[in-house]
PDB file of C-alpha atoms in Angstrom:
ATOM      1  CA  MET I   1     103.141 -12.764-221.325  1.00  0.00           C
ATOM      2  CA  GLN I   2     104.348 -14.095-217.957  1.00  0.00           C
ATOM      3  CA  SER I   3     107.004 -12.424-215.875  1.00  0.00           C
ATOM      4  CA  ILE I   4     109.810 -14.330-214.165  1.00  0.00           C
ATOM      5  CA  GLU I   5     112.597 -13.619-211.738  1.00  0.00           C
ATOM      6  CA  VAL I   6     115.794 -15.436-212.859  1.00  0.00           C
ATOM      7  CA  VAL I   7     118.498 -16.710-210.506  1.00  0.00           C
ATOM      8  CA  SER I   8     121.803 -15.238-211.704  1.00  0.00           C
ATOM      9  CA  ASN I   9     124.297 -16.089-208.995  1.00  0.00           C
ATOM     10  CA  LYS I  10     127.531 -17.798-209.734  1.00  0.00           C
ATOM     11  CA  GLY I  11     126.790 -21.325-210.890  1.00  0.00           C
ATOM     12  CA  SER I  12     123.140 -20.599-211.858  1.00  0.00           C
ATOM     13  CA  LYS I  13     121.518 -23.192-214.127  1.00  0.00           C
ATOM     14  CA  HIS I  14     119.201 -20.564-215.541  1.00  0.00           C
ATOM     15  CA  PHE I  15     121.376 -17.584-216.494  1.00  0.00           C
ATOM     16  CA  ASP I  16     125.087 -17.149-217.146  1.00  0.00           C
ATOM     17  CA  LEU I  17     125.956 -13.578-216.090  1.00  0.00           C
ATOM     18  CA  GLU I  18     129.412 -13.857-217.486  1.00  0.00           C
ATOM     19  CA  GLN I  19     128.219 -14.812-220.972  1.00  0.00           C
ATOM     20  CA  ALA I  20     125.051 -12.801-220.995  1.00  0.00           C
ATOM     21  CA  LEU I  21     126.484  -9.778-222.985  1.00  0.00           C
ATOM     22  CA  SER I  22     127.885 -11.869-225.818  1.00  0.00           C
ATOM     23  CA  LEU I  23     125.878 -11.427-228.962  1.00  0.00           C
ATOM     24  CA  ASN I  24     125.245 -15.122-229.441  1.00  0.00           C
ATOM     25  CA  TYR I  25     124.030 -15.702-225.800  1.00  0.00           C
ATOM     26  CA  LEU I  26     121.845 -12.606-225.872  1.00  0.00           C
ATOM     27  CA  SER I  27     120.263 -13.594-229.123  1.00  0.00           C
ATOM     28  CA  ASN I  28     119.570 -17.192-228.092  1.00  0.00           C
ATOM     29  CA  TYR I  29     118.211 -16.188-224.674  1.00  0.00           C
ATOM     30  CA  GLN I  30     115.836 -13.634-226.169  1.00  0.00           C
ATOM     31  CA  LYS I  31     114.496 -16.210-228.627  1.00  0.00           C
ATOM     32  CA  LEU I  32     113.934 -18.659-225.732  1.00  0.00           C
ATOM     33  CA  LEU I  33     111.998 -16.020-223.826  1.00  0.00           C
ATOM     34  CA  GLU I  34     109.924 -15.157-226.868  1.00  0.00           C
ATOM     35  CA  LYS I  35     109.161 -18.825-227.618  1.00  0.00           C
ATOM     36  CA  HIS I  36     107.722 -19.325-224.058  1.00  0.00           C
ATOM     37  CA  GLN I  37     106.133 -15.814-223.902  1.00  0.00           C
ATOM     38  CA  LEU I  38     108.251 -14.847-220.871  1.00  0.00           C
ATOM     39  CA  LYS I  39     109.573 -11.494-219.729  1.00  0.00           C
ATOM     40  CA  ILE I  40     112.421 -11.162-217.113  1.00  0.00           C
ATOM     41  CA  GLU I  41     111.207  -8.895-214.354  1.00  0.00           C
ATOM     42  CA  ALA I  42     114.227  -9.242-212.132  1.00  0.00           C
ATOM     43  CA  LEU I  43     117.586 -10.946-211.877  1.00  0.00           C
ATOM     44  CA  THR I  44     118.114 -12.364-208.449  1.00  0.00           C
ATOM     45  CA  MET I  45     121.627 -12.109-206.958  1.00  0.00           C
ATOM     46  CA  HIS I  46     121.065 -13.078-203.298  1.00  0.00           C
ATOM     47  CA  ARG I  47     124.193 -15.209-202.755  1.00  0.00           C
ATOM     48  CA  ASP I  48     126.574 -12.880-204.562  1.00  0.00           C
ATOM     49  CA  SER I  49     125.170  -9.703-203.001  1.00  0.00           C
ATOM     50  CA  GLN I  50     125.428 -11.226-199.495  1.00  0.00           C
ATOM     51  CA  LEU I  51     129.188 -11.209-199.853  1.00  0.00           C
ATOM     52  CA  ILE I  52     129.345  -7.401-199.924  1.00  0.00           C
ATOM     53  CA  MET I  53     128.663  -7.164-196.150  1.00  0.00           C
ATOM     54  CA  GLY I  54     129.100 -10.858-195.201  1.00  0.00           C
ATOM     55  CA  PRO I  55     129.333 -12.861-193.135  1.00  0.00           C
ATOM     56  CA  HIS I  56     132.677 -13.850-194.568  1.00  0.00           C
ATOM     57  CA  GLY I  57     134.841 -16.947-194.110  1.00  0.00           C
ATOM     58  CA  ASP I  58     133.546 -20.484-193.852  1.00  0.00           C
ATOM     59  CA  ALA I  59     129.894 -19.497-193.916  1.00  0.00           C
ATOM     60  CA  THR I  60     130.141 -18.052-197.436  1.00  0.00           C
ATOM     61  CA  GLN I  61     132.996 -19.990-198.974  1.00  0.00           C
ATOM     62  CA  ARG I  62     130.475 -21.969-201.090  1.00  0.00           C
ATOM     63  CA  PHE I  63     129.418 -18.643-202.663  1.00  0.00           C
ATOM     64  CA  PHE I  64     132.992 -17.696-203.508  1.00  0.00           C
ATOM     65  CA  LYS I  65     136.253 -19.038-202.135  1.00  0.00           C
ATOM     66  CA  GLY I  66     138.561 -16.303-200.942  1.00  0.00           C
ATOM     67  CA  THR I  67     139.589 -13.933-198.190  1.00  0.00           C
ATOM     68  CA  PRO I  68     137.026 -11.530-196.749  1.00  0.00           C
ATOM     69  CA  ASP I  69     138.347  -8.740-198.911  1.00  0.00           C
ATOM     70  CA  GLU I  70     138.271 -10.995-201.969  1.00  0.00           C
ATOM     71  CA  GLN I  71     134.684 -11.935-201.251  1.00  0.00           C
ATOM     72  CA  VAL I  72     133.675  -8.302-200.880  1.00  0.00           C
ATOM     73  CA  GLU I  73     135.300  -7.342-204.149  1.00  0.00           C
ATOM     74  CA  TYR I  74     133.810 -10.318-205.934  1.00  0.00           C
ATOM     75  CA  GLY I  75     130.291  -9.365-204.630  1.00  0.00           C
ATOM     76  CA  LYS I  76     130.765  -5.745-205.865  1.00  0.00           C
ATOM     77  CA  GLN I  77     131.920  -6.792-209.309  1.00  0.00           C
ATOM     78  CA  ARG I  78     129.057  -9.256-209.700  1.00  0.00           C
ATOM     79  CA  LEU I  79     126.455  -6.604-208.708  1.00  0.00           C
ATOM     80  CA  MET I  80     127.953  -4.139-211.113  1.00  0.00           C
ATOM     81  CA  LYS I  81     127.957  -6.771-213.917  1.00  0.00           C
ATOM     82  CA  ALA I  82     124.341  -7.584-213.179  1.00  0.00           C
ATOM     83  CA  ALA I  83     123.385  -3.928-213.704  1.00  0.00           C
ATOM     84  CA  GLU I  84     125.120  -3.854-217.046  1.00  0.00           C
ATOM     85  CA  VAL I  85     123.296  -7.047-218.149  1.00  0.00           C
ATOM     86  CA  ALA I  86     119.915  -5.745-216.883  1.00  0.00           C
ATOM     87  CA  ASN I  87     120.464  -2.510-218.807  1.00  0.00           C
ATOM     88  CA  GLU I  88     121.186  -4.447-222.004  1.00  0.00           C
ATOM     89  CA  TYR I  89     118.295  -6.918-221.619  1.00  0.00           C
ATOM     90  CA  GLY I  90     115.742  -4.181-220.554  1.00  0.00           C
ATOM     91  CA  ILE I  91     115.369  -5.850-217.119  1.00  0.00           C
ATOM     92  CA  PRO I  92     114.183  -3.105-214.635  1.00  0.00           C
ATOM     93  CA  LYS I  93     115.634  -4.473-211.379  1.00  0.00           C
ATOM     94  CA  ILE I  94     118.035  -6.690-209.462  1.00  0.00           C
ATOM     95  CA  THR I  95     116.866  -8.401-206.259  1.00  0.00           C
ATOM     96  CA  GLY I  96     119.228  -9.568-203.541  1.00  0.00           C
ATOM     97  CA  PHE I  97     120.453  -9.418-200.046  1.00  0.00           C
ATOM     98  CA  MET I  98     122.738  -6.773-198.558  1.00  0.00           C
ATOM     99  CA  GLY I  99     124.356  -9.039-195.998  1.00  0.00           C
ATOM    100  CA  ALA I 100     125.321  -8.395-192.366  1.00  0.00           C
ATOM    101  CA  GLY I 101     128.713  -9.428-190.866  1.00  0.00           C
ATOM    102  CA  GLU I 102     128.003  -8.921-187.218  1.00  0.00           C
ATOM    103  CA  PHE I 103     124.332  -9.772-186.955  1.00  0.00           C
ATOM    104  CA  SER I 104     124.763 -10.334-183.156  1.00  0.00           C
ATOM    105  CA  SER I 105     125.235  -6.595-182.936  1.00  0.00           C
ATOM    106  CA  TRP I 106     121.520  -6.098-183.145  1.00  0.00           C
ATOM    107  CA  TYR I 107     121.704  -6.553-179.387  1.00  0.00           C
ATOM    108  CA  PRO I 108     123.512  -3.691-177.687  1.00  0.00           C
ATOM    109  CA  TRP I 109     125.659  -6.025-175.524  1.00  0.00           C
ATOM    110  CA  PRO I 110     128.614  -6.590-175.773  1.00  0.00           C
ATOM    111  CA  HIS I 111     129.252  -3.921-178.402  1.00  0.00           C
ATOM    112  CA  SER I 112     126.683  -1.075-178.347  1.00  0.00           C
ATOM    113  CA  GLU I 113     128.187   0.626-181.423  1.00  0.00           C
ATOM    114  CA  GLY I 114     128.462  -2.500-183.532  1.00  0.00           C
ATOM    115  CA  TRP I 115     125.258  -2.012-185.566  1.00  0.00           C
ATOM    116  CA  LYS I 116     126.014   1.707-186.316  1.00  0.00           C
ATOM    117  CA  GLN I 117     129.486   0.761-187.451  1.00  0.00           C
ATOM    118  CA  GLN I 118     127.987  -1.765-189.928  1.00  0.00           C
ATOM    119  CA  GLN I 119     125.593   0.823-191.232  1.00  0.00           C
ATOM    120  CA  ASN I 120     128.479   3.173-191.887  1.00  0.00           C
ATOM    121  CA  LEU I 121     130.358   0.364-193.634  1.00  0.00           C
ATOM    122  CA  ALA I 122     127.236  -0.396-195.752  1.00  0.00           C
ATOM    123  CA  TYR I 123     127.224   3.211-197.018  1.00  0.00           C
ATOM    124  CA  GLU I 124     130.868   2.937-197.969  1.00  0.00           C
ATOM    125  CA  ARG I 125     130.527  -0.329-199.828  1.00  0.00           C
ATOM    126  CA  TRP I 126     127.017  -0.032-201.259  1.00  0.00           C
ATOM    127  CA  MET I 127     126.646   3.611-202.329  1.00  0.00           C
ATOM    128  CA  PRO I 128     129.164   3.356-205.228  1.00  0.00           C
ATOM    129  CA  ILE I 129     127.226   0.318-206.482  1.00  0.00           C
ATOM    130  CA  LEU I 130     123.832   2.027-206.231  1.00  0.00           C
ATOM    131  CA  GLU I 131     125.276   5.133-207.958  1.00  0.00           C
ATOM    132  CA  TYR I 132     126.292   2.934-210.865  1.00  0.00           C
ATOM    133  CA  TYR I 133     122.780   1.446-210.878  1.00  0.00           C
ATOM    134  CA  GLU I 134     121.397   4.965-210.980  1.00  0.00           C
ATOM    135  CA  LYS I 135     123.536   5.797-213.995  1.00  0.00           C
ATOM    136  CA  LEU I 136     122.335   2.704-215.894  1.00  0.00           C
ATOM    137  CA  GLY I 137     118.662   3.196-214.963  1.00  0.00           C
ATOM    138  CA  VAL I 138     118.457  -0.064-212.999  1.00  0.00           C
ATOM    139  CA  LYS I 139     117.078  -0.538-209.497  1.00  0.00           C
ATOM    140  CA  PHE I 140     118.287  -2.766-206.679  1.00  0.00           C
ATOM    141  CA  ALA I 141     115.646  -4.282-204.364  1.00  0.00           C
ATOM    142  CA  HIS I 142     116.947  -5.503-201.018  1.00  0.00           C
ATOM    143  CA  GLU I 143     115.010  -8.427-199.558  1.00  0.00           C
ATOM    144  CA  VAL I 144     114.359  -7.603-195.904  1.00  0.00           C
ATOM    145  CA  GLY I 145     114.990 -10.623-193.688  1.00  0.00           C
ATOM    146  CA  PRO I 146     117.285 -12.513-191.228  1.00  0.00           C
ATOM    147  CA  GLN I 147     121.075 -11.960-191.392  1.00  0.00           C
ATOM    148  CA  GLN I 148     120.565  -8.622-193.208  1.00  0.00           C
ATOM    149  CA  LEU I 149     121.151  -4.972-192.388  1.00  0.00           C
ATOM    150  CA  ALA I 150     117.408  -4.453-192.871  1.00  0.00           C
ATOM    151  CA  TYR I 151     115.535  -7.294-191.113  1.00  0.00           C
ATOM    152  CA  ASN I 152     112.490  -5.519-189.698  1.00  0.00           C
ATOM    153  CA  LEU I 153     110.649  -2.186-190.093  1.00  0.00           C
ATOM    154  CA  GLU I 154     113.024  -0.051-187.986  1.00  0.00           C
ATOM    155  CA  THR I 155     116.188  -1.299-189.640  1.00  0.00           C
ATOM    156  CA  THR I 156     114.588  -0.892-193.075  1.00  0.00           C
ATOM    157  CA  GLN I 157     113.729   2.735-192.383  1.00  0.00           C
ATOM    158  CA  GLU I 158     117.261   3.329-191.113  1.00  0.00           C
ATOM    159  CA  ILE I 159     119.020   1.860-194.207  1.00  0.00           C
ATOM    160  CA  LEU I 160     116.668   3.656-196.576  1.00  0.00           C
ATOM    161  CA  GLU I 161     117.681   6.899-194.858  1.00  0.00           C
ATOM    162  CA  ILE I 162     121.368   6.029-195.046  1.00  0.00           C
ATOM    163  CA  LEU I 163     121.264   4.934-198.677  1.00  0.00           C
ATOM    164  CA  ASN I 164     118.950   7.768-199.848  1.00  0.00           C
ATOM    165  CA  ILE I 165     119.147   7.226-203.581  1.00  0.00           C
ATOM    166  CA  ASP I 166     116.372   6.485-206.155  1.00  0.00           C
ATOM    167  CA  SER I 167     117.997   3.254-207.379  1.00  0.00           C
ATOM    168  CA  PHE I 168     117.700   1.617-203.881  1.00  0.00           C
ATOM    169  CA  GLY I 169     114.486   0.090-202.588  1.00  0.00           C
ATOM    170  CA  ILE I 170     112.919  -3.022-201.040  1.00  0.00           C
ATOM    171  CA  CYS I 171     112.047  -6.539-202.071  1.00  0.00           C
ATOM    172  CA  PHE I 172     109.019  -7.271-199.854  1.00  0.00           C
ATOM    173  CA  ASP I 173     108.702 -10.912-198.832  1.00  0.00           C
ATOM    174  CA  PRO I 174     105.969 -11.260-196.182  1.00  0.00           C
ATOM    175  CA  SER I 175     107.094 -14.725-195.194  1.00  0.00           C
ATOM    176  CA  ASN I 176     110.116 -13.128-193.452  1.00  0.00           C
ATOM    177  CA  PHE I 177     107.896 -10.909-191.340  1.00  0.00           C
ATOM    178  CA  ILE I 178     106.139 -13.911-189.697  1.00  0.00           C
ATOM    179  CA  LEU I 179     109.632 -14.801-188.401  1.00  0.00           C
ATOM    180  CA  THR I 180     110.517 -11.282-187.086  1.00  0.00           C
ATOM    181  CA  GLY I 181     106.992 -10.615-185.772  1.00  0.00           C
ATOM    182  CA  VAL I 182     106.411  -7.436-187.907  1.00  0.00           C
ATOM    183  CA  ASN I 183     102.940  -6.823-189.307  1.00  0.00           C
ATOM    184  CA  PRO I 184     103.478  -6.972-193.089  1.00  0.00           C
ATOM    185  CA  CYS I 185     100.649  -4.547-193.771  1.00  0.00           C
ATOM    186  CA  ILE I 186     102.192  -1.907-191.484  1.00  0.00           C
ATOM    187  CA  PHE I 187     105.473  -2.495-193.144  1.00  0.00           C
ATOM    188  CA  VAL I 188     103.937  -1.806-196.596  1.00  0.00           C
ATOM    189  CA  GLU I 189     102.154   1.368-195.338  1.00  0.00           C
ATOM    190  CA  GLU I 190     105.375   2.787-193.817  1.00  0.00           C
ATOM    191  CA  ILE I 191     107.737   1.915-196.749  1.00  0.00           C
ATOM    192  CA  GLY I 192     105.232   2.670-199.542  1.00  0.00           C
ATOM    193  CA  SER I 193     106.738   3.497-202.903  1.00  0.00           C
ATOM    194  CA  LYS I 194     110.198   2.149-201.881  1.00  0.00           C
ATOM    195  CA  ILE I 195     108.800  -1.364-202.341  1.00  0.00           C
ATOM    196  CA  PHE I 196     110.176  -2.250-205.778  1.00  0.00           C
ATOM    197  CA  HIS I 197     109.380  -5.996-205.841  1.00  0.00           C
ATOM    198  CA  VAL I 198     107.171  -8.540-203.996  1.00  0.00           C
ATOM    199  CA  HIS I 199     107.648 -12.235-203.377  1.00  0.00           C
ATOM    200  CA  GLY I 200     104.702 -14.560-203.272  1.00  0.00           C
ATOM    201  CA  LYS I 201     105.896 -16.695-200.326  1.00  0.00           C
ATOM    202  CA  ASP I 202     104.407 -17.612-196.994  1.00  0.00           C
ATOM    203  CA  SER I 203     105.513 -19.057-193.661  1.00  0.00           C
ATOM    204  CA  GLU I 204     103.983 -20.295-190.394  1.00  0.00           C
ATOM    205  CA  LEU I 205     104.657 -20.635-186.650  1.00  0.00           C
ATOM    206  CA  THR I 206     103.937 -24.275-185.959  1.00  0.00           C
ATOM    207  CA  HIS I 207     102.715 -25.904-182.730  1.00  0.00           C
ATOM    208  CA  HIS I 208     106.394 -26.662-182.005  1.00  0.00           C
ATOM    209  CA  VAL I 209     107.016 -23.019-181.382  1.00  0.00           C
ATOM    210  CA  SER I 210     106.298 -23.609-177.704  1.00  0.00           C
ATOM    211  CA  SER I 211     109.437 -25.916-177.522  1.00  0.00           C
ATOM    212  CA  SER I 212     111.834 -24.799-180.268  1.00  0.00           C
ATOM    213  CA  GLY I 213     110.793 -21.148-180.560  1.00  0.00           C
ATOM    214  CA  TRP I 214     110.528 -19.206-183.806  1.00  0.00           C
ATOM    215  CA  MET I 215     114.311 -18.777-184.078  1.00  0.00           C
ATOM    216  CA  ALA I 216     114.910 -22.543-184.114  1.00  0.00           C
ATOM    217  CA  HIS I 217     118.166 -23.990-185.272  1.00  0.00           C
ATOM    218  CA  GLY I 218     118.647 -26.772-187.764  1.00  0.00           C
ATOM    219  CA  ASP I 219     117.493 -27.596-191.267  1.00  0.00           C
ATOM    220  CA  LEU I 220     114.487 -25.593-192.448  1.00  0.00           C
ATOM    221  CA  SER I 221     112.769 -28.737-193.541  1.00  0.00           C
ATOM    222  CA  ARG I 222     112.838 -30.618-190.254  1.00  0.00           C
ATOM    223  CA  PRO I 223     109.232 -31.218-189.039  1.00  0.00           C
ATOM    224  CA  ASP I 224     109.704 -30.170-185.452  1.00  0.00           C
ATOM    225  CA  ARG I 225     110.734 -26.552-186.080  1.00  0.00           C
ATOM    226  CA  GLY I 226     108.716 -23.779-184.527  1.00  0.00           C
ATOM    227  CA  PHE I 227     108.962 -21.851-187.812  1.00  0.00           C
ATOM    228  CA  ARG I 228     108.968 -23.066-191.407  1.00  0.00           C
ATOM    229  CA  PHE I 229     108.358 -21.532-194.850  1.00  0.00           C
ATOM    230  CA  ARG I 230     105.117 -22.387-196.744  1.00  0.00           C
ATOM    231  CA  ILE I 231     103.351 -21.542-199.921  1.00  0.00           C
ATOM    232  CA  PRO I 232     100.682 -18.788-199.918  1.00  0.00           C
ATOM    233  CA  GLY I 233      97.437 -20.009-198.493  1.00  0.00           C
ATOM    234  CA  TRP I 234      99.182 -22.595-196.238  1.00  0.00           C
ATOM    235  CA  GLY I 235     100.860 -20.210-193.877  1.00  0.00           C
ATOM    236  CA  ASP I 236     100.048 -17.379-191.542  1.00  0.00           C
ATOM    237  CA  VAL I 237     100.198 -14.504-194.040  1.00  0.00           C
ATOM    238  CA  ASN I 238      96.742 -12.908-194.673  1.00  0.00           C
ATOM    239  CA  TRP I 239      97.113 -12.425-198.444  1.00  0.00           C
ATOM    240  CA  LYS I 240      93.865 -10.615-198.921  1.00  0.00           C
ATOM    241  CA  LYS I 241      95.010  -7.911-196.437  1.00  0.00           C
ATOM    242  CA  VAL I 242      98.543  -7.792-197.775  1.00  0.00           C
ATOM    243  CA  LEU I 243      97.479  -7.460-201.435  1.00  0.00           C
ATOM    244  CA  THR I 244      94.941  -4.769-200.550  1.00  0.00           C
ATOM    245  CA  THR I 245      97.509  -2.813-198.643  1.00  0.00           C
ATOM    246  CA  LEU I 246      99.930  -3.049-201.528  1.00  0.00           C
ATOM    247  CA  LYS I 247      97.358  -1.766-203.872  1.00  0.00           C
ATOM    248  CA  LEU I 248      96.357   1.088-201.550  1.00  0.00           C
ATOM    249  CA  ASN I 249      99.977   2.112-201.337  1.00  0.00           C
ATOM    250  CA  GLY I 250     100.605   2.128-205.102  1.00  0.00           C
ATOM    251  CA  TYR I 251     102.145  -1.248-205.826  1.00  0.00           C
ATOM    252  CA  ASN I 252     100.872  -2.559-209.166  1.00  0.00           C
ATOM    253  CA  ASP I 253     103.599  -4.874-210.292  1.00  0.00           C
ATOM    254  CA  VAL I 254     104.681  -8.531-210.248  1.00  0.00           C
ATOM    255  CA  ILE I 255     104.102 -11.025-207.433  1.00  0.00           C
ATOM    256  CA  SER I 256     107.108 -13.336-207.914  1.00  0.00           C
ATOM    257  CA  ILE I 257     106.461 -16.827-206.612  1.00  0.00           C
ATOM    258  CA  GLU I 258     109.257 -18.250-204.463  1.00  0.00           C
ATOM    259  CA  ILE I 259     109.024 -21.814-203.129  1.00  0.00           C
ATOM    260  CA  GLU I 260     110.717 -23.220-200.027  1.00  0.00           C
ATOM    261  CA  ASP I 261     107.866 -25.248-198.689  1.00  0.00           C
ATOM    262  CA  PRO I 262     109.191 -28.599-197.271  1.00  0.00           C
ATOM    263  CA  THR I 263     105.843 -30.376-197.448  1.00  0.00           C
ATOM    264  CA  MET I 264     105.477 -30.646-201.233  1.00  0.00           C
ATOM    265  CA  ASP I 265     107.518 -30.774-204.465  1.00  0.00           C
ATOM    266  CA  SER I 266     107.980 -27.646-206.495  1.00  0.00           C
ATOM    267  CA  GLU I 267     105.375 -28.478-209.204  1.00  0.00           C
ATOM    268  CA  GLU I 268     102.604 -29.069-206.762  1.00  0.00           C
ATOM    269  CA  ALA I 269     103.652 -26.002-204.747  1.00  0.00           C
ATOM    270  CA  LEU I 270     103.602 -23.815-207.839  1.00  0.00           C
ATOM    271  CA  GLU I 271     100.183 -25.072-208.868  1.00  0.00           C
ATOM    272  CA  LYS I 272      98.714 -24.575-205.399  1.00  0.00           C
ATOM    273  CA  THR I 273     100.316 -21.056-205.125  1.00  0.00           C
ATOM    274  CA  ILE I 274      98.772 -19.927-208.442  1.00  0.00           C
ATOM    275  CA  ASP I 275      95.346 -21.410-207.489  1.00  0.00           C
ATOM    276  CA  HIS I 276      95.399 -19.495-204.208  1.00  0.00           C
ATOM    277  CA  LEU I 277      96.816 -16.080-205.365  1.00  0.00           C
ATOM    278  CA  LYS I 278      95.276 -15.665-208.822  1.00  0.00           C
ATOM    279  CA  PRO I 279      91.679 -15.119-207.682  1.00  0.00           C
ATOM    280  CA  LEU I 280      92.934 -12.541-205.103  1.00  0.00           C
ATOM    281  CA  LEU I 281      94.856 -10.317-207.609  1.00  0.00           C
ATOM    282  CA  PHE I 282      93.295  -6.989-208.594  1.00  0.00           C
ATOM    283  CA  LYS I 283      92.568  -6.238-212.233  1.00  0.00           C
TER     284      LYS I 283
END
């Protein structure tokens, strides 16, 4: 039996959240999973969940067309629906982003209170959702990364303190920490049991970092970026150390492969990722 993480945003080709609770859809999907010996470990809702905190407007109109208030409400309703579906299908968790409307506020100029105001707003918008998750016995795992309220170790610790509820935890993707400069092993040690889910994804700082920097603009696939995503074994993440630290801190769950490597197609990337990670996994 293999575990999978299924994309469930609006327009997903893999899972129709709106139809998922109908008896016919549920029966057919479960038969499909049994046929291929698959188990859904998580539904991923990154695009829809981003709408809860933003940014709103042109940047996210492709996720859902509407005013900022309409986008927020849509994101909330989709996340609540996802919890209901997960409860019915026996799926333990939802992964996604939290969003951040004023990411520039991480720097204390020109608005020193901007970041704190966003954290307060996050409590107002997210806590009712997480309380609903708690009621249904489903967990939400926030992926720490750029354009999020938790993008490094410090901000992760802050949001875990603000949203202090059992249903809320972290989706740990070590590729994002190469970008932010945080040691992924230290992150695992500090966050510990609040890590609910792990992505098998890598990234690297290229030789172009001396000209474009690691926060380069432009398409993620362009070859002259200082930073790009890779598959495990082809980037800068030390997977032996990361997997060891995860084990020592109690994580004994799925490593969900995510591919955004611009140097190879998805099939080759998947094969190479499995070849690299499988021998490293603990029994």
